[in-house]
CSV table of C-alpha atoms in Angstrom, one decimal:
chain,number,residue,atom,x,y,z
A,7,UNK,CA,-80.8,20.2,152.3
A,8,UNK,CA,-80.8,16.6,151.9
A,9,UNK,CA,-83.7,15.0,150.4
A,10,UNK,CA,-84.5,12.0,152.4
A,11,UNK,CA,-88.6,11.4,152.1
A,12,UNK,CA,-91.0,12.5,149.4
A,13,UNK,CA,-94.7,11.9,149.4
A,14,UNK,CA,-96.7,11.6,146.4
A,15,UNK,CA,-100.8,12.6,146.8
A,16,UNK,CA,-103.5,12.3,143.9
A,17,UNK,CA,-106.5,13.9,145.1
A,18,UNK,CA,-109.2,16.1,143.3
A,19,UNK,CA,-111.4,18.8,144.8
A,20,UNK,CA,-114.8,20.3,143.4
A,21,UNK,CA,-115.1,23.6,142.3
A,22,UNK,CA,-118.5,25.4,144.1
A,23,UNK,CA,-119.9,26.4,140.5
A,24,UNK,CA,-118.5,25.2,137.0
A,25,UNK,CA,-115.5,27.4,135.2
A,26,UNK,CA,-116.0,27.7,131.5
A,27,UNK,CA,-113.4,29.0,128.6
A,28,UNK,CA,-112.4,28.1,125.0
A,29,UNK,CA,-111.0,24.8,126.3
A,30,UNK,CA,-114.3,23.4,127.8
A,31,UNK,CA,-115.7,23.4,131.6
A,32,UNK,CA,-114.4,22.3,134.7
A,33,UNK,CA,-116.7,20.7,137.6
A,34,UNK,CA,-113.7,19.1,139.0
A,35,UNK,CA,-110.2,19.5,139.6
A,36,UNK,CA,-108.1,16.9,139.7
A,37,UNK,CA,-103.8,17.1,140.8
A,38,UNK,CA,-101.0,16.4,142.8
A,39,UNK,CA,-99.4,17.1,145.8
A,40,UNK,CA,-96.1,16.8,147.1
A,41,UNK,CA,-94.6,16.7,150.5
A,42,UNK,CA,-90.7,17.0,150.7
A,43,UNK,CA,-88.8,16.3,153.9
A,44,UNK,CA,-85.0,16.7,154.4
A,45,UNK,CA,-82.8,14.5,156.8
A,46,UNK,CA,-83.4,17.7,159.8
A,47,UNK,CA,-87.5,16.4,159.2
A,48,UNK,CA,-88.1,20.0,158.1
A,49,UNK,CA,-90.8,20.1,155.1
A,50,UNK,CA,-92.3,21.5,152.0
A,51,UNK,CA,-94.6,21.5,149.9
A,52,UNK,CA,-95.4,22.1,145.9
A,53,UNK,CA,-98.5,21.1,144.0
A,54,UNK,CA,-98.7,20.1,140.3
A,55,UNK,CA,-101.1,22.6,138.7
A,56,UNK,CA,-101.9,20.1,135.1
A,57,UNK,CA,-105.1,19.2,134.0
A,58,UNK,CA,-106.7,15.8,133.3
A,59,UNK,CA,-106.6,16.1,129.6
A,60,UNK,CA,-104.3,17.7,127.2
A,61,UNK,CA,-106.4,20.6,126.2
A,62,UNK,CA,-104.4,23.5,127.8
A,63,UNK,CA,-100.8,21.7,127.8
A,64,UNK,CA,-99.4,18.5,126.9
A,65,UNK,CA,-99.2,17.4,130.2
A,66,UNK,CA,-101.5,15.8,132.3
A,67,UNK,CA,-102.0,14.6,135.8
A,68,UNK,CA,-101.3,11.0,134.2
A,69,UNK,CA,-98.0,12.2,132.4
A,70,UNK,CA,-96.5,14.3,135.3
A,71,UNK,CA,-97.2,11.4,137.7
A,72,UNK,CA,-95.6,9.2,135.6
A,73,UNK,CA,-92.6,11.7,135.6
A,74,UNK,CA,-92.2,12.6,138.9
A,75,UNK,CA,-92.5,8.4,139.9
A,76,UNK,CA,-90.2,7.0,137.4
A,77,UNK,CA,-87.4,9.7,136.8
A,78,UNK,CA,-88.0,12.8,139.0
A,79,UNK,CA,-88.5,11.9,142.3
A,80,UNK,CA,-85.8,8.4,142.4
A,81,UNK,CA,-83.1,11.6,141.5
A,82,UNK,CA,-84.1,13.8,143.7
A,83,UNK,CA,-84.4,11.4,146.9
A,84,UNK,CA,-80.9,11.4,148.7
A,85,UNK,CA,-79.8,14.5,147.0
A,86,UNK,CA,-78.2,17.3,148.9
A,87,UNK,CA,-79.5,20.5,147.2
A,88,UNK,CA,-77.7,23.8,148.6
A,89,UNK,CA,-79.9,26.4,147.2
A,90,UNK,CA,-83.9,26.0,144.8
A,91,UNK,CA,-82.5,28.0,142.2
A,92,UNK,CA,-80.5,24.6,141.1
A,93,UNK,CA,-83.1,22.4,140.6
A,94,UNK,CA,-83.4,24.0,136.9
A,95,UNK,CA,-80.5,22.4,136.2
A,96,UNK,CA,-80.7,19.3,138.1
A,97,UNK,CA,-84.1,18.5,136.4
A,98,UNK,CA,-82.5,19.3,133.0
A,99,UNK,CA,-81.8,15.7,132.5
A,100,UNK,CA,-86.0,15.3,132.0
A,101,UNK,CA,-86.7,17.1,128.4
A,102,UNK,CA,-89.9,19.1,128.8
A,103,UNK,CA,-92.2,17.7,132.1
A,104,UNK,CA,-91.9,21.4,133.1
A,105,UNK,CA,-95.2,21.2,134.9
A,106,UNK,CA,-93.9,17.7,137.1
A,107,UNK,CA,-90.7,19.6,137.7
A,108,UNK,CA,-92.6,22.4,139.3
A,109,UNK,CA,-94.3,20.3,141.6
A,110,UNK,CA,-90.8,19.8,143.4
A,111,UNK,CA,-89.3,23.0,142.5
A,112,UNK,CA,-92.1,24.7,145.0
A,113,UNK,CA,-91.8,22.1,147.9
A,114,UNK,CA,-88.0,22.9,147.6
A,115,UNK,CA,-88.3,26.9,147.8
A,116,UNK,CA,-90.9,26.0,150.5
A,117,UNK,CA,-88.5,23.6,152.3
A,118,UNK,CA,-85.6,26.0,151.7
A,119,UNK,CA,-87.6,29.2,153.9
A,120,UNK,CA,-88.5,27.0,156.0
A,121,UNK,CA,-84.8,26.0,156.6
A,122,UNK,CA,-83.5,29.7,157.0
A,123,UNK,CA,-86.8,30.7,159.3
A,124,UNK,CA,-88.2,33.2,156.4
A,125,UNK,CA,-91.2,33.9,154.5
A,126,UNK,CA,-91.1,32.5,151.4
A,127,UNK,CA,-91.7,36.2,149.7
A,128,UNK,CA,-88.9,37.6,151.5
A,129,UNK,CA,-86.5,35.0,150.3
A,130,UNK,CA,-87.7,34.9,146.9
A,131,UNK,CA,-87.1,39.0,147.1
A,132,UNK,CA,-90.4,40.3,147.4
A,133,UNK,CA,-91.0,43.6,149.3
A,134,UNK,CA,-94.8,44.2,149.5
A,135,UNK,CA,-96.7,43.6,152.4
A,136,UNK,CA,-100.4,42.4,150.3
A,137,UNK,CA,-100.8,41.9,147.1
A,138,UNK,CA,-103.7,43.3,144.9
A,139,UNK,CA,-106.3,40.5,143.8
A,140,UNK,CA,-107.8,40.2,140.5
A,141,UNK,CA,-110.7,37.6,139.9
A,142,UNK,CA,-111.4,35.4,136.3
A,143,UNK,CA,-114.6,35.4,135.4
A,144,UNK,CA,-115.6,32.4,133.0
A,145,UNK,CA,-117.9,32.2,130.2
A,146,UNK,CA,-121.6,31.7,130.7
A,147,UNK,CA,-124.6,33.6,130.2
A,148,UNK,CA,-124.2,37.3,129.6
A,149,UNK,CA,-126.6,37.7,133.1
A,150,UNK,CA,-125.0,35.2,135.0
A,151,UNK,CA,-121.5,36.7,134.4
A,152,UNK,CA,-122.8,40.7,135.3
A,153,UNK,CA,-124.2,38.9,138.6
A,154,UNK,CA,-120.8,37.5,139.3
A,155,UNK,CA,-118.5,40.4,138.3
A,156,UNK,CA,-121.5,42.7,141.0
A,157,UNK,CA,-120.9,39.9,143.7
A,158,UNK,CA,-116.8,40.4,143.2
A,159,UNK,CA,-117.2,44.6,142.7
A,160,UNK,CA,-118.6,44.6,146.5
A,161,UNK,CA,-115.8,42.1,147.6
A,162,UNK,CA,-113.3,44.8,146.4
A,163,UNK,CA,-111.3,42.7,143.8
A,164,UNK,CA,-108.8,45.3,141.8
A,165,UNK,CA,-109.0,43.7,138.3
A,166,UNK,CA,-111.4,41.6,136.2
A,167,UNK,CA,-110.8,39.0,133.9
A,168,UNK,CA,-113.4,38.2,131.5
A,169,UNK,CA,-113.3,34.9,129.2
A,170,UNK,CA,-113.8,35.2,125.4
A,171,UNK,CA,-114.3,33.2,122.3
A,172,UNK,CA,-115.4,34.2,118.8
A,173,UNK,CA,-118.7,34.9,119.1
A,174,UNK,CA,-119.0,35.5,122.5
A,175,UNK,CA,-116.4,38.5,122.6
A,176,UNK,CA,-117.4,42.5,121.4
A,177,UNK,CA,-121.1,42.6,122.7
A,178,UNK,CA,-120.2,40.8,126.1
A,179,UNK,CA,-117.9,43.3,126.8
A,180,UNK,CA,-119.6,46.1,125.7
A,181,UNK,CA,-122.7,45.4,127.7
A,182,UNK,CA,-120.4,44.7,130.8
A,183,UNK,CA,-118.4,48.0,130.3
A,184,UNK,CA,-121.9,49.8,129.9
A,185,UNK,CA,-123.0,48.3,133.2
A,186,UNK,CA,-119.6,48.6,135.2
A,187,UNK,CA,-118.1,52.1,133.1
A,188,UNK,CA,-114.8,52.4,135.7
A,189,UNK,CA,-114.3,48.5,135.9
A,190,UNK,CA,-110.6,47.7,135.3
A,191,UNK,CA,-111.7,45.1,133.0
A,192,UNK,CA,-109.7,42.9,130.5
A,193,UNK,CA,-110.1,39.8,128.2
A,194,UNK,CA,-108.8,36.5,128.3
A,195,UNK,CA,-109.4,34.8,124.5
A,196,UNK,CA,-107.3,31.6,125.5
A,197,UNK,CA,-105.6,31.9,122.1
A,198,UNK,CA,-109.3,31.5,120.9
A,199,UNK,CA,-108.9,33.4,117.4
A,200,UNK,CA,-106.5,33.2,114.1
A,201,UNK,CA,-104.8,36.0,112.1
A,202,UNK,CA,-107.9,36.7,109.7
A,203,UNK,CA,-110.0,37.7,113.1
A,204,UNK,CA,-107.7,40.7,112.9
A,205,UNK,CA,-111.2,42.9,112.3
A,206,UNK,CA,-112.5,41.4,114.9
A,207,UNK,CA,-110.0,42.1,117.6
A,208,UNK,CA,-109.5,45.2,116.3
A,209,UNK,CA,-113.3,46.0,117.2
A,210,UNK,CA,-111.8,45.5,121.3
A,211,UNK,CA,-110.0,47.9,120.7
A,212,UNK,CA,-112.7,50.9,121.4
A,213,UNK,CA,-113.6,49.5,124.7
A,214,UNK,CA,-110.7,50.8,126.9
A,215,UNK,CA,-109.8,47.4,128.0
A,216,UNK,CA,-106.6,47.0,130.5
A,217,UNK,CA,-105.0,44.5,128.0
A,218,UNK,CA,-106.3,41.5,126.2
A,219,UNK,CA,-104.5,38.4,127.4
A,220,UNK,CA,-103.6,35.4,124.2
A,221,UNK,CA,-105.7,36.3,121.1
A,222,UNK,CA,-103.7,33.8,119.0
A,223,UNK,CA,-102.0,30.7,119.8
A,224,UNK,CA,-99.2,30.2,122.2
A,225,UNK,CA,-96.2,29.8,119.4
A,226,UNK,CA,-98.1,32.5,116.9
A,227,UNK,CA,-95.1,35.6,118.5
A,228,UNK,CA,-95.2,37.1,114.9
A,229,UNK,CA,-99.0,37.1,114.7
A,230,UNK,CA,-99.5,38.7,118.0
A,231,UNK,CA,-96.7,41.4,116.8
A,232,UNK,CA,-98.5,42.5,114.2
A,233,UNK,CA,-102.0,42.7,116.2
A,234,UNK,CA,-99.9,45.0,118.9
A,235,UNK,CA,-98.6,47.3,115.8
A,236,UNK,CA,-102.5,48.1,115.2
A,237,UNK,CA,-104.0,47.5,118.5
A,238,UNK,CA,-103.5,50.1,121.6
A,239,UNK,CA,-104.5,48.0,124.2
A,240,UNK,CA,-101.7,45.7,125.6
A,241,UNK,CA,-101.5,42.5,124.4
A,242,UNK,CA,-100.8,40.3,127.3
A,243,UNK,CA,-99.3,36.1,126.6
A,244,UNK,CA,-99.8,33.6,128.3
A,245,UNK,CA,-100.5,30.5,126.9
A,246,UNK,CA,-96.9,31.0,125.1
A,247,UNK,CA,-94.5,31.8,128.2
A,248,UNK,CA,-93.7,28.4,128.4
A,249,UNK,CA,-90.1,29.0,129.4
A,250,UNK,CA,-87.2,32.0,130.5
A,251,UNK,CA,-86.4,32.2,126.4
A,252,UNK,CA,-90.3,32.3,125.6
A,253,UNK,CA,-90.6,35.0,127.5
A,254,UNK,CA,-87.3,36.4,126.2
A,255,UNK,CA,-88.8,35.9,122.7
A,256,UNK,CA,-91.8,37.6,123.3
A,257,UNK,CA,-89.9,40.6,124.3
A,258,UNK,CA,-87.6,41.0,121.5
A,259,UNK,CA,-90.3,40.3,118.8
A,260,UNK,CA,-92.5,42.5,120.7
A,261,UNK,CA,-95.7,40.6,121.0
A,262,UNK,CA,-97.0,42.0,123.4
A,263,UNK,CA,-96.8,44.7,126.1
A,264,UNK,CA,-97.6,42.7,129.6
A,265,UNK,CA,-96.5,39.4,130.2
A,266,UNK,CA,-98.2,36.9,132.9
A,267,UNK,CA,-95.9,33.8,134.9
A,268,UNK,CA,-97.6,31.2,136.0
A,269,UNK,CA,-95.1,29.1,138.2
A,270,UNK,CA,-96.7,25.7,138.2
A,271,UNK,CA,-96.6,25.7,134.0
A,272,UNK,CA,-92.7,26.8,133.5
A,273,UNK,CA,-91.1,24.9,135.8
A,274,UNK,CA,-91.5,26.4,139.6
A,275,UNK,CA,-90.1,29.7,141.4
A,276,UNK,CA,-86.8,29.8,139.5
A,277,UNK,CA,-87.7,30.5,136.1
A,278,UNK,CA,-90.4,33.0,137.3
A,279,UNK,CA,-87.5,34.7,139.2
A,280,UNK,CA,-85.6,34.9,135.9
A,281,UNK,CA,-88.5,36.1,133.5
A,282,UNK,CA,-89.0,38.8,136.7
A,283,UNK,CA,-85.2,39.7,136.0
A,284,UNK,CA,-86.3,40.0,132.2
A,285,UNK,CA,-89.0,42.1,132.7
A,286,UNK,CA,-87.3,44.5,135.2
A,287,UNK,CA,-84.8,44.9,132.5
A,288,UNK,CA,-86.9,45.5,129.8
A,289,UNK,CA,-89.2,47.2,131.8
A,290,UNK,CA,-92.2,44.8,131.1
A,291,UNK,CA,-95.0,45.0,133.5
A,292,UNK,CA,-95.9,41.7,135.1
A,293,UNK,CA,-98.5,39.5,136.6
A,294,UNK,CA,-98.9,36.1,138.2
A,295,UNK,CA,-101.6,33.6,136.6
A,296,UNK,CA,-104.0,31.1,138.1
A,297,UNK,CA,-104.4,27.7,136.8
A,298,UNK,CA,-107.9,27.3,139.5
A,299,UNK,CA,-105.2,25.8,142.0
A,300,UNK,CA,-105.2,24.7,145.5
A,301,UNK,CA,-104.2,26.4,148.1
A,302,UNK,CA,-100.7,25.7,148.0
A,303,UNK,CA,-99.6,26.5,144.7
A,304,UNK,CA,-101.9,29.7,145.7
A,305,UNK,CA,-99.1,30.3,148.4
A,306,UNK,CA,-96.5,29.6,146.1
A,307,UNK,CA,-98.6,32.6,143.7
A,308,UNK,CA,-98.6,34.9,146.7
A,309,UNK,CA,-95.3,34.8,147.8
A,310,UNK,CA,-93.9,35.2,144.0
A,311,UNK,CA,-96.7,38.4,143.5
A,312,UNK,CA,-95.0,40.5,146.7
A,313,UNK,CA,-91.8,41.0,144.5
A,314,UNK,CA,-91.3,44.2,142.6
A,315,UNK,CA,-91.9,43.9,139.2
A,316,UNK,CA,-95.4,42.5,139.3
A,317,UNK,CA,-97.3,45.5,139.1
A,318,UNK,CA,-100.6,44.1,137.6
A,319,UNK,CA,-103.2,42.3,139.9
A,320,UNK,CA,-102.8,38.6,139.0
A,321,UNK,CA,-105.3,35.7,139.1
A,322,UNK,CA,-105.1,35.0,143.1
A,323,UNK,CA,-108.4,35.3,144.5
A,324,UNK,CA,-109.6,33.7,147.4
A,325,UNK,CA,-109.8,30.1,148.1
A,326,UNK,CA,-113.5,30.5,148.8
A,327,UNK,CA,-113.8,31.8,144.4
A,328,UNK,CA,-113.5,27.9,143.9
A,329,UNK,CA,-113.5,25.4,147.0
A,330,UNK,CA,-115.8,24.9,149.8
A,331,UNK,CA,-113.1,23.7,151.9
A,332,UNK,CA,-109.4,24.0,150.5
A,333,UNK,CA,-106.0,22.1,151.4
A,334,UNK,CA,-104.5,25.1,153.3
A,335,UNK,CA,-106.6,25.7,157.3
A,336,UNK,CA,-108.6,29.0,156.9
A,337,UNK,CA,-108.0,29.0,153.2
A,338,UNK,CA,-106.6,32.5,151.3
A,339,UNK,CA,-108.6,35.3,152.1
A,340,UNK,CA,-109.2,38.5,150.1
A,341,UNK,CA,-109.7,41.4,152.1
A,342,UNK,CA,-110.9,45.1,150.2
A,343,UNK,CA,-109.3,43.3,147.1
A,344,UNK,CA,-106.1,42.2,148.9
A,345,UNK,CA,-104.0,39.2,150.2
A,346,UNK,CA,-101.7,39.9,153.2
A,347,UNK,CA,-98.6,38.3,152.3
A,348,UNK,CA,-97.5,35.6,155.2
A,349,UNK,CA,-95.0,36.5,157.3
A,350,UNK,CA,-94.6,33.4,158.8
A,351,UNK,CA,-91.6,31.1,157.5
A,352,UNK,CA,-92.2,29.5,154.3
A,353,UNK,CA,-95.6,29.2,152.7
A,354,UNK,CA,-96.7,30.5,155.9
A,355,UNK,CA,-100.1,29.0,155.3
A,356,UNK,CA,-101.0,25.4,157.3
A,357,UNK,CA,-101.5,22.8,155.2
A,358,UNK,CA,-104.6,21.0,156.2
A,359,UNK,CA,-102.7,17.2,156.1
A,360,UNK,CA,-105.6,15.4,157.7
A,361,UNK,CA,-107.9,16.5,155.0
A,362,UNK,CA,-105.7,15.9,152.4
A,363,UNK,CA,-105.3,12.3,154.0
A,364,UNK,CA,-109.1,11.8,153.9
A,365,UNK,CA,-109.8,13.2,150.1
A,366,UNK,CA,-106.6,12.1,148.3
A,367,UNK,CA,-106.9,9.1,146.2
A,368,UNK,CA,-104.0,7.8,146.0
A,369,UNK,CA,-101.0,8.6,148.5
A,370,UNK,CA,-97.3,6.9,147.8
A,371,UNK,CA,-94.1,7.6,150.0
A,372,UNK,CA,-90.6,7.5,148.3
């Protein structure tokens, strides 16, 4: 694949109801899309899943557009890439940017199907045919959130995320597990807490919870091993799988007992492929995160979620959880609590370029 052409869009879509966690709320979500063409015209396309501000990573929609405009994109243009799995190395020029370098990593596995007439999911190894769906709820008013989690019960989702912080953690829960006793429920604390909430967490532990998902924060690996050594629930990171040795970290200090990859934070599909290798190996189970994306890093999600080793029902809901009208035609639907995985070549979702045309604010071709 040479790289001949790659278009650059800003655009920012609104969520149907504010999302609230630790890090504040979002009413709108802002990011980029790119478009990658090779010299045969064929296409693909990645999206970069940072924020506007710095609150969950370093990077931004600012910073990775600078990236992606002033280093990533002038090396990639006229490049002949043989196989995804390189750009790792070929981006390793860049120090950190691992969100920017996503961006591109996606279009190329998408570009790359495309090119040998697959579904993304089969070339990327994956064997299921749907994938179980799990749905984030975020914080809000005790009432509001039991009326959500009832409205996503009757859609069928498999797993429930709830969003914690101190003092809106042990009596949430509780009420919700009272009202929904067989809900596979866990919690999502956004590395809300420090070492001397250890009571305190400790406390989750009588509630039969699936795991509880970054208590502490993101470099804390010692911290969250000694939580596990007196908690039974899993502890599930996040926050710190940053990278293939994060991950790698996290396993040998054991921190935890579940790991989630999110593809759009550590750099695209190829380091998700190789903390999937990890896991296999250590037998780690698995999930894959949502960063309330569009619907193509969604596709990107799906495709990733039909391989093996991710036994857990990640964060891919439906487009219609978040958007009124998303960037892929029809959207991502969630059937009984499942996605079918495409098996069209590539993505195999359409990307809806006219509205992207119409919303995006700022569109430049390299």
């Amino acid at each position: 694949m040479k790289i001949e052409n790659i278009i650059l869009y800003r655009l920012s879509l609104s969520l149907k109801s504010p999302f609230s966690t630790k890090y504040g709320t979002v009413k709108d979500r802002e990011f980029l899309l790119l478009k990658v063409k090779d010299e045969t015209g064929a296409v693909g396309w990645g999206e970069c899943v940072a924020f506007d501000a710095p609150w969950y990573t370093e990077e931004t929609v600012d910073t990775c557009e600078y990236a992606l405009k002033h280093f990533l994109i002038p090396f990639l243009k006229g490049k002949k890439v043989t196989h995804p799995r390189e750009t790792t190395k070929l981006f390793s020029f860049v120090q950190g940017h691992s969100m920017a370098k996503a961006s591109l990593d996606l279009a190329l596995w998408d570009l790359y199907a495309k090119k040998l007439g697959k579904p993304l999911g089969k070339v990327l190894g994956g064997t299921a045919s749907k994938i179980s769906s799990g749905v984030a709820i975020g914080i809000s008013d005790e009432e509001s959130m039991i009326q959500s989690i009832d409205r996503y019960v009757k859609a069928g989702y498999k797993r429930f995320k709830i969003k914690i912080k101190p003092g809106h953690d042990y009596e949430v829960l509780k009420k919700i597990c009272q009202q929904f006793p067989d809900l596979p429920l866990m919690a999502d604390a956004n590395a809300s807490y420090t070492f001397t909430d250890m009571s305190l967490l400790e406390q989750l532990d009588t509630l039969n919870l699936m795991m509880i998902e970054q208590p502490f924060g993101k470099d804390e690996f010692f911290q969250h091993s000694e939580l596990q050594k007196v908690l039974k629930t899993p502890i599930c990171l996040d926050e710190s799988i940053t990278s293939v040795e994060k991950a790698y970290q996290a396993i040998q200090f054991k921190s935890c007992k579940i790991l989630v990859v999110k593809p759009g934070r550590i750099g695209g599909l190829s380091p998700s492929l190789q903390i999937h290798e990890l896991a296999l190996k250590h037998h780690f189970p698995l999930w894959v995160g949502g960063m309330i994306e569009s619907g193509v890093s969604r596709a990107h999600n799906v495709a990733l979620a039909s391989l093996p080793g991710f036994t857990i029902p990640g964060d891919i809901s439906a487009s219609d959880r978040y958007w009124r009208r998303d960037v892929v035609k029809k959207g991502i639907k969630v059937s009984d609590g499942h996605i079918e995985v495409p098996s069209e070549s590539g993505l195999g979702f359409f990307i809806d370029e006219p509205f992207i045309d119409q919303i995006a604010t700022k569109k430049e071709e390299f």
